[in-house]
Amino acid sequence: MSFFQDTLSIFKKRDLSFIESHKESEDVYSFLFEKEKDLTWKAGQHGLFTIIHKKIKNPIRPFTVASAPAENVVRLTMRIGDSPSDFKKAMLELQIGMKVRISGPVGGFYLKDHSPSLLIAGGIGITPFRSMLKQIEAEGNNGDKHLLYMDTKQSYLFKEELDNIANNSSIRVTYLCSRDDLHQEIDAFINLYKDNGKYFVAGPKSMVGDISNYLKNNTIPKQAIKKDAFLGY
Ligand SMILES: Cc1cc2nc3c(=O)[nH]c(=O)nc-3n(C[C@H](O)[C@H](O)[C@H](O)COP(=O)(O)OP(=O)(O)OC[C@H]3O[C@@H](n4cnc5c(N)ncnc54)[C@H](O)[C@@H]3O)c2cc1C
């Protein structure tokens, strides 16, 4: 998607109809919305979501669309702690048929070619990769993809789905809980693909910054690293 198209799509607003929500883990919820036929996105992109069923301060947040277009539903998956923001409280109050507004989806965080790619998720940063893997599952494989899913609490979201995809394709999924192990896996991928690999990193901002620095210190050029830094964590 070109910069021009991206800029245009941020002005495209539409209201999505709420279908249901469910808990994924102790503090993570998924929200499903109807996908109108003409709404589409690149797996991995995010939208700007606005609460419209009530008046709140700061009603807009960016969220990755955690579903693939092929799933025909818009899924948001978000961490909601003990004292959530008004935005997240409002999300938990949604009833079937109520609307949330989306601008976009936008962003350059998606697979552009068939290059071997290392997908590195930190915690809730798994959302864009769920979308990418689901799309690959629907469309067929497109080159070596290895997902490294790091979570120090070992609370891995979508584990069953990810394992299923890994079992039925050449995509590899590795669950990790320590930085040392993560670095080892990154080193192995770098050794295997040298300059031909692409690197996608998503998660809390500090984690994305650290991993991106690690990659750059290991001779990976900036252009080969795509980042999706989740602010607010
Ligand atoms: C491109 C992009 C994609 C993203 N995708 C996702 C995604 O898929 N899933 C996801 O979960 N996040 C995602 N995020 C992050 C998301 O946009 C929010 O920033 C994040 O979820 C935090 O939400 P929140 O601000 O509603 O705060 P909360 O998560 O509710 O709270 C964060 C902290 O702020 C405190 N807090 C909340 N409200 C107040 C208040 N009024 N006064 C004082 N303290 C308060 C809370 O106690 C908590 O400690 C993404 C961000 C970007 C930029």
PDB file of C-alpha atoms and ligand atoms in Angstrom:
ATOM      1  CA  MET A   1       0.000   0.000   0.000  1.00  0.00           C
ATOM      2  CA  SER A   2       1.443   3.358  -1.020  1.00  0.00           C
ATOM      3  CA  PHE A   3       1.776   6.311   1.320  1.00  0.00           C
ATOM      4  CA  PHE A   4      -0.943   8.046  -0.701  1.00  0.00           C
ATOM      5  CA  GLN A   5      -3.405   5.147  -0.341  1.00  0.00           C
ATOM      6  CA  ASP A   6      -2.543   4.906   3.359  1.00  0.00           C
ATOM      7  CA  THR A   7      -3.261   8.595   3.880  1.00  0.00           C
ATOM      8  CA  LEU A   8      -6.567   8.245   2.022  1.00  0.00           C
ATOM      9  CA  SER A   9      -7.705   5.251   4.073  1.00  0.00           C
ATOM     10  CA  ILE A  10      -7.262   7.094   7.385  1.00  0.00           C
ATOM     11  CA  PHE A  11     -10.035   9.446   6.248  1.00  0.00           C
ATOM     12  CA  LYS A  12     -12.339   6.516   5.527  1.00  0.00           C
ATOM     13  CA  LYS A  13     -14.590   6.111   8.529  1.00  0.00           C
ATOM     14  CA  ARG A  14     -17.279   3.529   9.079  1.00  0.00           C
ATOM     15  CA  ASP A  15     -19.247   2.153  11.995  1.00  0.00           C
ATOM     16  CA  LEU A  16     -18.778  -1.492  12.856  1.00  0.00           C
ATOM     17  CA  SER A  17     -21.544  -3.496  14.468  1.00  0.00           C
ATOM     18  CA  PHE A  18     -20.562  -5.371  17.651  1.00  0.00           C
ATOM     19  CA  ILE A  19     -21.171  -9.122  17.626  1.00  0.00           C
ATOM     20  CA  GLU A  20     -19.600 -10.532  20.808  1.00  0.00           C
ATOM     21  CA  SER A  21     -16.660 -10.461  23.179  1.00  0.00           C
ATOM     22  CA  HIS A  22     -14.840 -13.131  25.112  1.00  0.00           C
ATOM     23  CA  LYS A  23     -11.944 -13.519  27.493  1.00  0.00           C
ATOM     24  CA  GLU A  24      -8.734 -14.903  25.990  1.00  0.00           C
ATOM     25  CA  SER A  25      -6.822 -14.980  29.283  1.00  0.00           C
ATOM     26  CA  GLU A  26      -6.880 -13.412  32.741  1.00  0.00           C
ATOM     27  CA  ASP A  27      -6.540  -9.849  31.422  1.00  0.00           C
ATOM     28  CA  VAL A  28      -7.012 -10.102  27.652  1.00  0.00           C
ATOM     29  CA  TYR A  29     -10.308  -9.812  25.791  1.00  0.00           C
ATOM     30  CA  SER A  30     -11.316 -10.191  22.156  1.00  0.00           C
ATOM     31  CA  PHE A  31     -14.106  -8.139  20.580  1.00  0.00           C
ATOM     32  CA  LEU A  32     -15.704  -9.227  17.314  1.00  0.00           C
ATOM     33  CA  PHE A  33     -17.450  -6.903  14.844  1.00  0.00           C
ATOM     34  CA  GLU A  34     -19.258  -7.482  11.577  1.00  0.00           C
ATOM     35  CA  LYS A  35     -17.059  -7.041   8.506  1.00  0.00           C
ATOM     36  CA  GLU A  36     -18.860  -5.288   5.699  1.00  0.00           C
ATOM     37  CA  LYS A  37     -18.094  -6.749   2.268  1.00  0.00           C
ATOM     38  CA  ASP A  38     -16.131  -3.742   1.022  1.00  0.00           C
ATOM     39  CA  LEU A  39     -14.023  -3.366   4.157  1.00  0.00           C
ATOM     40  CA  THR A  40     -10.580  -4.847   3.726  1.00  0.00           C
ATOM     41  CA  TRP A  41      -7.075  -4.531   5.056  1.00  0.00           C
ATOM     42  CA  LYS A  42      -3.623  -6.045   4.808  1.00  0.00           C
ATOM     43  CA  ALA A  43      -3.071  -8.637   7.526  1.00  0.00           C
ATOM     44  CA  GLY A  44      -1.070  -6.853  10.238  1.00  0.00           C
ATOM     45  CA  GLN A  45      -2.497  -3.346   9.764  1.00  0.00           C
ATOM     46  CA  HIS A  46      -4.236  -1.307  12.469  1.00  0.00           C
ATOM     47  CA  GLY A  47      -7.218   0.998  12.619  1.00  0.00           C
ATOM     48  CA  LEU A  48      -8.102   4.015  14.726  1.00  0.00           C
ATOM     49  CA  PHE A  49     -11.129   3.069  16.805  1.00  0.00           C
ATOM     50  CA  THR A  50     -13.559   5.542  18.346  1.00  0.00           C
ATOM     51  CA  ILE A  51     -16.102   4.914  21.091  1.00  0.00           C
ATOM     52  CA  ILE A  52     -19.427   6.404  19.944  1.00  0.00           C
ATOM     53  CA  HIS A  53     -22.082   4.782  22.150  1.00  0.00           C
ATOM     54  CA  LYS A  54     -21.291   7.160  25.027  1.00  0.00           C
ATOM     55  CA  LYS A  55     -19.311  10.347  25.652  1.00  0.00           C
ATOM     56  CA  ILE A  56     -15.865   9.736  27.127  1.00  0.00           C
ATOM     57  CA  LYS A  57     -12.613  11.669  27.322  1.00  0.00           C
ATOM     58  CA  ASN A  58     -10.021  10.489  24.781  1.00  0.00           C
ATOM     59  CA  PRO A  59     -12.385   8.237  22.833  1.00  0.00           C
ATOM     60  CA  ILE A  60      -9.851   7.176  20.156  1.00  0.00           C
ATOM     61  CA  ARG A  61      -7.205   4.420  20.292  1.00  0.00           C
ATOM     62  CA  PRO A  62      -5.183   2.576  17.652  1.00  0.00           C
ATOM     63  CA  PHE A  63      -5.671  -1.195  17.621  1.00  0.00           C
ATOM     64  CA  THR A  64      -4.372  -3.867  15.313  1.00  0.00           C
ATOM     65  CA  VAL A  65      -7.039  -5.785  13.448  1.00  0.00           C
ATOM     66  CA  ALA A  66      -6.177  -9.188  14.927  1.00  0.00           C
ATOM     67  CA  SER A  67      -8.246 -11.095  12.374  1.00  0.00           C
ATOM     68  CA  ALA A  68      -7.291 -11.761   8.770  1.00  0.00           C
ATOM     69  CA  PRO A  69      -9.532 -10.356   6.011  1.00  0.00           C
ATOM     70  CA  ALA A  70     -10.198 -13.977   5.010  1.00  0.00           C
ATOM     71  CA  GLU A  71     -11.937 -14.605   8.368  1.00  0.00           C
ATOM     72  CA  ASN A  72     -14.736 -12.183   7.455  1.00  0.00           C
ATOM     73  CA  VAL A  73     -14.897 -10.611  10.880  1.00  0.00           C
ATOM     74  CA  VAL A  74     -13.106  -7.679  12.531  1.00  0.00           C
ATOM     75  CA  ARG A  75     -11.406  -8.795  15.721  1.00  0.00           C
ATOM     76  CA  LEU A  76      -9.748  -6.577  18.289  1.00  0.00           C
ATOM     77  CA  THR A  77      -7.775  -8.228  21.064  1.00  0.00           C
ATOM     78  CA  MET A  78      -6.659  -6.050  23.924  1.00  0.00           C
ATOM     79  CA  ARG A  79      -5.191  -6.185  27.385  1.00  0.00           C
ATOM     80  CA  ILE A  80      -7.641  -4.861  29.987  1.00  0.00           C
ATOM     81  CA  GLY A  81      -6.195  -4.563  33.491  1.00  0.00           C
ATOM     82  CA  ASP A  82      -7.785  -3.990  36.903  1.00  0.00           C
ATOM     83  CA  SER A  83      -8.230  -0.224  36.496  1.00  0.00           C
ATOM     84  CA  PRO A  84      -8.875   0.219  32.795  1.00  0.00           C
ATOM     85  CA  SER A  85      -9.157   3.500  30.918  1.00  0.00           C
ATOM     86  CA  ASP A  86     -12.598   4.882  30.064  1.00  0.00           C
ATOM     87  CA  PHE A  87     -12.042   3.613  26.532  1.00  0.00           C
ATOM     88  CA  LYS A  88     -11.638   0.029  27.692  1.00  0.00           C
ATOM     89  CA  LYS A  89     -14.497   0.295  30.196  1.00  0.00           C
ATOM     90  CA  ALA A  90     -16.683   1.396  27.283  1.00  0.00           C
ATOM     91  CA  MET A  91     -15.507  -1.589  25.234  1.00  0.00           C
ATOM     92  CA  LEU A  92     -16.570  -3.943  28.027  1.00  0.00           C
ATOM     93  CA  GLU A  93     -20.043  -2.334  28.039  1.00  0.00           C
ATOM     94  CA  LEU A  94     -20.715  -3.034  24.346  1.00  0.00           C
ATOM     95  CA  GLN A  95     -23.950  -4.897  23.641  1.00  0.00           C
ATOM     96  CA  ILE A  96     -24.779  -6.775  20.458  1.00  0.00           C
ATOM     97  CA  GLY A  97     -25.577  -4.369  17.593  1.00  0.00           C
ATOM     98  CA  MET A  98     -23.869  -1.362  19.191  1.00  0.00           C
ATOM     99  CA  LYS A  99     -21.308   0.460  17.030  1.00  0.00           C
ATOM    100  CA  VAL A 100     -17.638   1.369  17.216  1.00  0.00           C
ATOM    101  CA  ARG A 101     -16.146   3.664  14.564  1.00  0.00           C
ATOM    102  CA  ILE A 102     -13.049   2.683  12.600  1.00  0.00           C
ATOM    103  CA  SER A 103     -10.740   4.916  10.550  1.00  0.00           C
ATOM    104  CA  GLY A 104      -8.452   2.984   8.247  1.00  0.00           C
ATOM    105  CA  PRO A 105      -7.118   0.296   8.493  1.00  0.00           C
ATOM    106  CA  VAL A 106      -3.676   1.753   7.831  1.00  0.00           C
ATOM    107  CA  GLY A 107       0.032   1.173   8.310  1.00  0.00           C
ATOM    108  CA  GLY A 108       2.983  -0.562   6.702  1.00  0.00           C
ATOM    109  CA  PHE A 109       3.204  -3.511   9.099  1.00  0.00           C
ATOM    110  CA  TYR A 110       2.340  -6.355   6.733  1.00  0.00           C
ATOM    111  CA  LEU A 111       4.159  -8.972   4.672  1.00  0.00           C
ATOM    112  CA  LYS A 112       5.048  -7.406   1.329  1.00  0.00           C
ATOM    113  CA  ASP A 113       6.840 -10.243  -0.430  1.00  0.00           C
ATOM    114  CA  HIS A 114       7.923 -13.842  -0.062  1.00  0.00           C
ATOM    115  CA  SER A 115      11.189 -13.091   1.751  1.00  0.00           C
ATOM    116  CA  PRO A 116      12.055 -15.341   4.667  1.00  0.00           C
ATOM    117  CA  SER A 117      10.722 -13.455   7.658  1.00  0.00           C
ATOM    118  CA  LEU A 118      11.233 -13.572  11.386  1.00  0.00           C
ATOM    119  CA  LEU A 119       8.114 -12.431  13.223  1.00  0.00           C
ATOM    120  CA  ILE A 120       8.874 -11.380  16.791  1.00  0.00           C
ATOM    121  CA  ALA A 121       5.960 -10.822  19.191  1.00  0.00           C
ATOM    122  CA  GLY A 122       6.183  -9.520  22.737  1.00  0.00           C
ATOM    123  CA  GLY A 123       3.049 -10.280  24.817  1.00  0.00           C
ATOM    124  CA  ILE A 124      -0.004  -8.536  23.348  1.00  0.00           C
ATOM    125  CA  GLY A 125       2.136  -7.806  20.255  1.00  0.00           C
ATOM    126  CA  ILE A 126       0.961 -11.170  18.938  1.00  0.00           C
ATOM    127  CA  THR A 127      -2.149  -9.487  17.426  1.00  0.00           C
ATOM    128  CA  PRO A 128      -0.719  -8.502  14.003  1.00  0.00           C
ATOM    129  CA  PHE A 129       0.955 -11.903  13.668  1.00  0.00           C
ATOM    130  CA  ARG A 130      -2.267 -13.760  14.398  1.00  0.00           C
ATOM    131  CA  SER A 131      -3.756 -11.858  11.471  1.00  0.00           C
ATOM    132  CA  MET A 132      -0.776 -12.579   9.182  1.00  0.00           C
ATOM    133  CA  LEU A 133      -0.682 -16.301  10.019  1.00  0.00           C
ATOM    134  CA  LYS A 134      -4.450 -16.651   9.564  1.00  0.00           C
ATOM    135  CA  GLN A 135      -4.162 -15.007   6.138  1.00  0.00           C
ATOM    136  CA  ILE A 136      -1.304 -17.307   5.135  1.00  0.00           C
ATOM    137  CA  GLU A 137      -3.403 -20.261   6.361  1.00  0.00           C
ATOM    138  CA  ALA A 138      -6.227 -19.143   4.049  1.00  0.00           C
ATOM    139  CA  GLU A 139      -4.098 -18.290   1.008  1.00  0.00           C
ATOM    140  CA  GLY A 140      -1.294 -20.839   1.216  1.00  0.00           C
ATOM    141  CA  ASN A 141       2.302 -20.490   2.198  1.00  0.00           C
ATOM    142  CA  ASN A 142       4.586 -17.738   0.988  1.00  0.00           C
ATOM    143  CA  GLY A 143       8.176 -18.457   1.976  1.00  0.00           C
ATOM    144  CA  ASP A 144       9.846 -19.297   5.265  1.00  0.00           C
ATOM    145  CA  LYS A 145       8.129 -17.637   8.214  1.00  0.00           C
ATOM    146  CA  HIS A 146       9.234 -18.161  11.801  1.00  0.00           C
ATOM    147  CA  LEU A 147       7.200 -16.681  14.676  1.00  0.00           C
ATOM    148  CA  LEU A 148       9.013 -16.085  17.955  1.00  0.00           C
ATOM    149  CA  TYR A 149       6.421 -15.450  20.646  1.00  0.00           C
ATOM    150  CA  MET A 150       7.972 -14.026  23.788  1.00  0.00           C
ATOM    151  CA  ASP A 151       5.986 -13.717  27.005  1.00  0.00           C
ATOM    152  CA  THR A 152       7.716 -13.679  30.378  1.00  0.00           C
ATOM    153  CA  LYS A 153       4.479 -14.850  32.061  1.00  0.00           C
ATOM    154  CA  GLN A 154       4.148 -17.672  29.520  1.00  0.00           C
ATOM    155  CA  SER A 155       0.541 -16.684  28.930  1.00  0.00           C
ATOM    156  CA  TYR A 156       0.456 -17.333  25.192  1.00  0.00           C
ATOM    157  CA  LEU A 157      -2.653 -16.033  23.439  1.00  0.00           C
ATOM    158  CA  PHE A 158      -4.157 -17.989  20.515  1.00  0.00           C
ATOM    159  CA  LYS A 159      -1.825 -20.917  21.276  1.00  0.00           C
ATOM    160  CA  GLU A 160      -4.172 -23.577  19.952  1.00  0.00           C
ATOM    161  CA  GLU A 161      -4.746 -21.673  16.693  1.00  0.00           C
ATOM    162  CA  LEU A 162      -1.055 -20.933  16.230  1.00  0.00           C
ATOM    163  CA  ASP A 163      -0.097 -24.569  16.910  1.00  0.00           C
ATOM    164  CA  ASN A 164      -2.692 -25.708  14.399  1.00  0.00           C
ATOM    165  CA  ILE A 165      -1.274 -23.425  11.720  1.00  0.00           C
ATOM    166  CA  ALA A 166       2.276 -24.578  12.519  1.00  0.00           C
ATOM    167  CA  ASN A 167       1.228 -28.247  12.331  1.00  0.00           C
ATOM    168  CA  ASN A 168      -0.391 -27.790   8.928  1.00  0.00           C
ATOM    169  CA  SER A 169       2.171 -25.585   7.189  1.00  0.00           C
ATOM    170  CA  SER A 170       5.884 -24.868   7.053  1.00  0.00           C
ATOM    171  CA  ILE A 171       5.445 -21.910   9.417  1.00  0.00           C
ATOM    172  CA  ARG A 172       7.407 -22.396  12.617  1.00  0.00           C
ATOM    173  CA  VAL A 173       6.158 -21.087  15.959  1.00  0.00           C
ATOM    174  CA  THR A 174       8.483 -20.929  18.962  1.00  0.00           C
ATOM    175  CA  TYR A 175       7.271 -19.904  22.422  1.00  0.00           C
ATOM    176  CA  LEU A 176       9.853 -18.167  24.584  1.00  0.00           C
ATOM    177  CA  CYS A 177       9.985 -16.628  28.041  1.00  0.00           C
ATOM    178  CA  SER A 178      13.545 -15.309  28.358  1.00  0.00           C
ATOM    179  CA  ARG A 179      15.541 -12.668  26.508  1.00  0.00           C
ATOM    180  CA  ASP A 180      18.543 -15.010  26.236  1.00  0.00           C
ATOM    181  CA  ASP A 181      16.507 -17.649  24.416  1.00  0.00           C
ATOM    182  CA  LEU A 182      14.985 -14.964  22.189  1.00  0.00           C
ATOM    183  CA  HIS A 183      18.444 -13.682  21.267  1.00  0.00           C
ATOM    184  CA  GLN A 184      19.592 -17.234  20.488  1.00  0.00           C
ATOM    185  CA  GLU A 185      16.670 -17.749  18.098  1.00  0.00           C
ATOM    186  CA  ILE A 186      17.296 -14.386  16.434  1.00  0.00           C
ATOM    187  CA  ASP A 187      20.992 -15.238  16.015  1.00  0.00           C
ATOM    188  CA  ALA A 188      20.081 -18.582  14.407  1.00  0.00           C
ATOM    189  CA  PHE A 189      17.768 -16.879  11.885  1.00  0.00           C
ATOM    190  CA  ILE A 190      20.384 -14.234  11.062  1.00  0.00           C
ATOM    191  CA  ASN A 191      23.001 -16.950  10.481  1.00  0.00           C
ATOM    192  CA  LEU A 192      20.627 -18.863   8.238  1.00  0.00           C
ATOM    193  CA  TYR A 193      19.466 -16.014   6.015  1.00  0.00           C
ATOM    194  CA  LYS A 194      22.245 -13.416   6.306  1.00  0.00           C
ATOM    195  CA  ASP A 195      21.077 -10.354   4.319  1.00  0.00           C
ATOM    196  CA  ASN A 196      17.986 -11.957   2.793  1.00  0.00           C
ATOM    197  CA  GLY A 197      15.746 -11.988   5.850  1.00  0.00           C
ATOM    198  CA  LYS A 198      13.059  -9.519   6.916  1.00  0.00           C
ATOM    199  CA  TYR A 199      12.298  -8.801  10.564  1.00  0.00           C
ATOM    200  CA  PHE A 200       8.907  -7.810  12.001  1.00  0.00           C
ATOM    201  CA  VAL A 201       8.734  -6.779  15.659  1.00  0.00           C
ATOM    202  CA  ALA A 202       5.497  -5.987  17.550  1.00  0.00           C
ATOM    203  CA  GLY A 203       4.699  -5.351  21.192  1.00  0.00           C
ATOM    204  CA  PRO A 204       5.118  -2.789  23.953  1.00  0.00           C
ATOM    205  CA  LYS A 205       7.237   0.165  22.825  1.00  0.00           C
ATOM    206  CA  SER A 206      10.271  -0.533  25.061  1.00  0.00           C
ATOM    207  CA  MET A 207      10.469  -4.178  23.983  1.00  0.00           C
ATOM    208  CA  VAL A 208      10.226  -3.225  20.294  1.00  0.00           C
ATOM    209  CA  GLY A 209      13.004  -0.657  20.769  1.00  0.00           C
ATOM    210  CA  ASP A 210      15.286  -3.172  22.547  1.00  0.00           C
ATOM    211  CA  ILE A 211      14.837  -5.885  19.923  1.00  0.00           C
ATOM    212  CA  SER A 212      15.246  -3.480  17.057  1.00  0.00           C
ATOM    213  CA  ASN A 213      18.552  -2.289  18.609  1.00  0.00           C
ATOM    214  CA  TYR A 214      19.644  -5.901  19.044  1.00  0.00           C
ATOM    215  CA  LEU A 215      18.980  -6.561  15.358  1.00  0.00           C
ATOM    216  CA  LYS A 216      20.828  -3.430  14.259  1.00  0.00           C
ATOM    217  CA  ASN A 217      23.789  -4.313  16.505  1.00  0.00           C
ATOM    218  CA  ASN A 218      23.853  -7.641  14.702  1.00  0.00           C
ATOM    219  CA  THR A 219      24.283  -5.988  11.288  1.00  0.00           C
ATOM    220  CA  ILE A 220      20.625  -6.086  10.212  1.00  0.00           C
ATOM    221  CA  PRO A 221      19.949  -2.945   8.145  1.00  0.00           C
ATOM    222  CA  LYS A 222      17.217  -0.592   9.324  1.00  0.00           C
ATOM    223  CA  GLN A 223      15.239  -1.163   6.092  1.00  0.00           C
ATOM    224  CA  ALA A 224      14.904  -4.884   6.880  1.00  0.00           C
ATOM    225  CA  ILE A 225      13.230  -4.180  10.245  1.00  0.00           C
ATOM    226  CA  LYS A 226       9.505  -3.337  10.490  1.00  0.00           C
ATOM    227  CA  LYS A 227       8.243  -2.187  13.862  1.00  0.00           C
ATOM    228  CA  ASP A 228       4.774  -2.020  15.406  1.00  0.00           C
ATOM    229  CA  ALA A 229       5.270  -0.296  18.753  1.00  0.00           C
ATOM    230  CA  PHE A 230       2.205  -0.413  21.009  1.00  0.00           C
ATOM    231  CA  LEU A 231       2.216   2.823  22.974  1.00  0.00           C
ATOM    232  CA  GLY A 232       0.341   2.842  26.279  1.00  0.00           C
ATOM    233  CA  TYR A 233       1.970  -0.225  27.870  1.00  0.00           C
TER     234      TYR A 233
HETATM  235  C1  LIG B   1      -0.200   0.621  15.903  1.00  0.00           C
HETATM  236  C2  LIG B   1      -0.737   0.226  17.263  1.00  0.00           C
HETATM  237  C3  LIG B   1      -1.410  -0.976  17.409  1.00  0.00           C
HETATM  238  C4  LIG B   1      -1.889  -1.376  18.674  1.00  0.00           C
HETATM  239  N1  LIG B   1      -2.536  -2.568  18.788  1.00  0.00           N
HETATM  240  C5  LIG B   1      -2.941  -2.987  20.003  1.00  0.00           C
HETATM  241  C6  LIG B   1      -3.574  -4.271  20.179  1.00  0.00           C
HETATM  242  O1  LIG B   1      -3.780  -5.031  19.215  1.00  0.00           O
HETATM  243  N2  LIG B   1      -3.953  -4.629  21.419  1.00  0.00           N
HETATM  244  C7  LIG B   1      -3.744  -3.814  22.514  1.00  0.00           C
HETATM  245  O2  LIG B   1      -4.105  -4.212  23.634  1.00  0.00           O
HETATM  246  N3  LIG B   1      -3.145  -2.606  22.392  1.00  0.00           N
HETATM  247  C8  LIG B   1      -2.753  -2.174  21.173  1.00  0.00           C
HETATM  248  N4  LIG B   1      -2.165  -0.942  21.048  1.00  0.00           N
HETATM  249  C9  LIG B   1      -2.069  -0.076  22.233  1.00  0.00           C
HETATM  250  C10 LIG B   1      -3.409   0.662  22.473  1.00  0.00           C
HETATM  251  O3  LIG B   1      -3.627   1.627  21.483  1.00  0.00           O
HETATM  252  C11 LIG B   1      -3.448   1.360  23.844  1.00  0.00           C
HETATM  253  O4  LIG B   1      -2.479   2.374  23.901  1.00  0.00           O
HETATM  254  C12 LIG B   1      -3.190   0.416  24.990  1.00  0.00           C
HETATM  255  O5  LIG B   1      -4.068  -0.681  24.897  1.00  0.00           O
HETATM  256  C13 LIG B   1      -3.415   1.122  26.327  1.00  0.00           C
HETATM  257  O6  LIG B   1      -4.784   1.380  26.436  1.00  0.00           O
HETATM  258  P1  LIG B   1      -5.422   2.509  27.358  1.00  0.00           P
HETATM  259  O7  LIG B   1      -4.746   3.812  27.102  1.00  0.00           O
HETATM  260  O8  LIG B   1      -6.887   2.472  27.105  1.00  0.00           O
HETATM  261  O9  LIG B   1      -5.034   2.181  28.835  1.00  0.00           O
HETATM  262  P2  LIG B   1      -5.203   0.896  29.773  1.00  0.00           P
HETATM  263  O10 LIG B   1      -4.568  -0.293  29.171  1.00  0.00           O
HETATM  264  O11 LIG B   1      -6.579   0.754  30.259  1.00  0.00           O
HETATM  265  O12 LIG B   1      -4.309   1.407  30.933  1.00  0.00           O
HETATM  266  C14 LIG B   1      -2.925   1.628  30.810  1.00  0.00           C
HETATM  267  C15 LIG B   1      -2.427   2.195  32.128  1.00  0.00           C
HETATM  268  O13 LIG B   1      -2.923   3.522  32.308  1.00  0.00           O
HETATM  269  C16 LIG B   1      -3.666   3.593  33.516  1.00  0.00           C
HETATM  270  N5  LIG B   1      -4.812   4.450  33.254  1.00  0.00           N
HETATM  271  C17 LIG B   1      -5.809   4.194  32.419  1.00  0.00           C
HETATM  272  N6  LIG B   1      -6.683   5.210  32.404  1.00  0.00           N
HETATM  273  C18 LIG B   1      -6.210   6.129  33.260  1.00  0.00           C
HETATM  274  C19 LIG B   1      -6.655   7.397  33.680  1.00  0.00           C
HETATM  275  N7  LIG B   1      -7.786   7.937  33.220  1.00  0.00           N
HETATM  276  N8  LIG B   1      -5.902   8.079  34.572  1.00  0.00           N
HETATM  277  C20 LIG B   1      -4.768   7.541  35.021  1.00  0.00           C
HETATM  278  N9  LIG B   1      -4.297   6.342  34.676  1.00  0.00           N
HETATM  279  C21 LIG B   1      -5.003   5.661  33.814  1.00  0.00           C
HETATM  280  C22 LIG B   1      -4.072   2.163  33.818  1.00  0.00           C
HETATM  281  O14 LIG B   1      -4.285   1.948  35.202  1.00  0.00           O
HETATM  282  C23 LIG B   1      -2.869   1.392  33.325  1.00  0.00           C
HETATM  283  O15 LIG B   1      -1.848   1.358  34.271  1.00  0.00           O
HETATM  284  C24 LIG B   1      -1.694  -0.525  19.799  1.00  0.00           C
HETATM  285  C25 LIG B   1      -1.016   0.690  19.646  1.00  0.00           C
HETATM  286  C26 LIG B   1      -0.542   1.065  18.395  1.00  0.00           C
HETATM  287  C27 LIG B   1       0.180   2.391  18.267  1.00  0.00           C
END
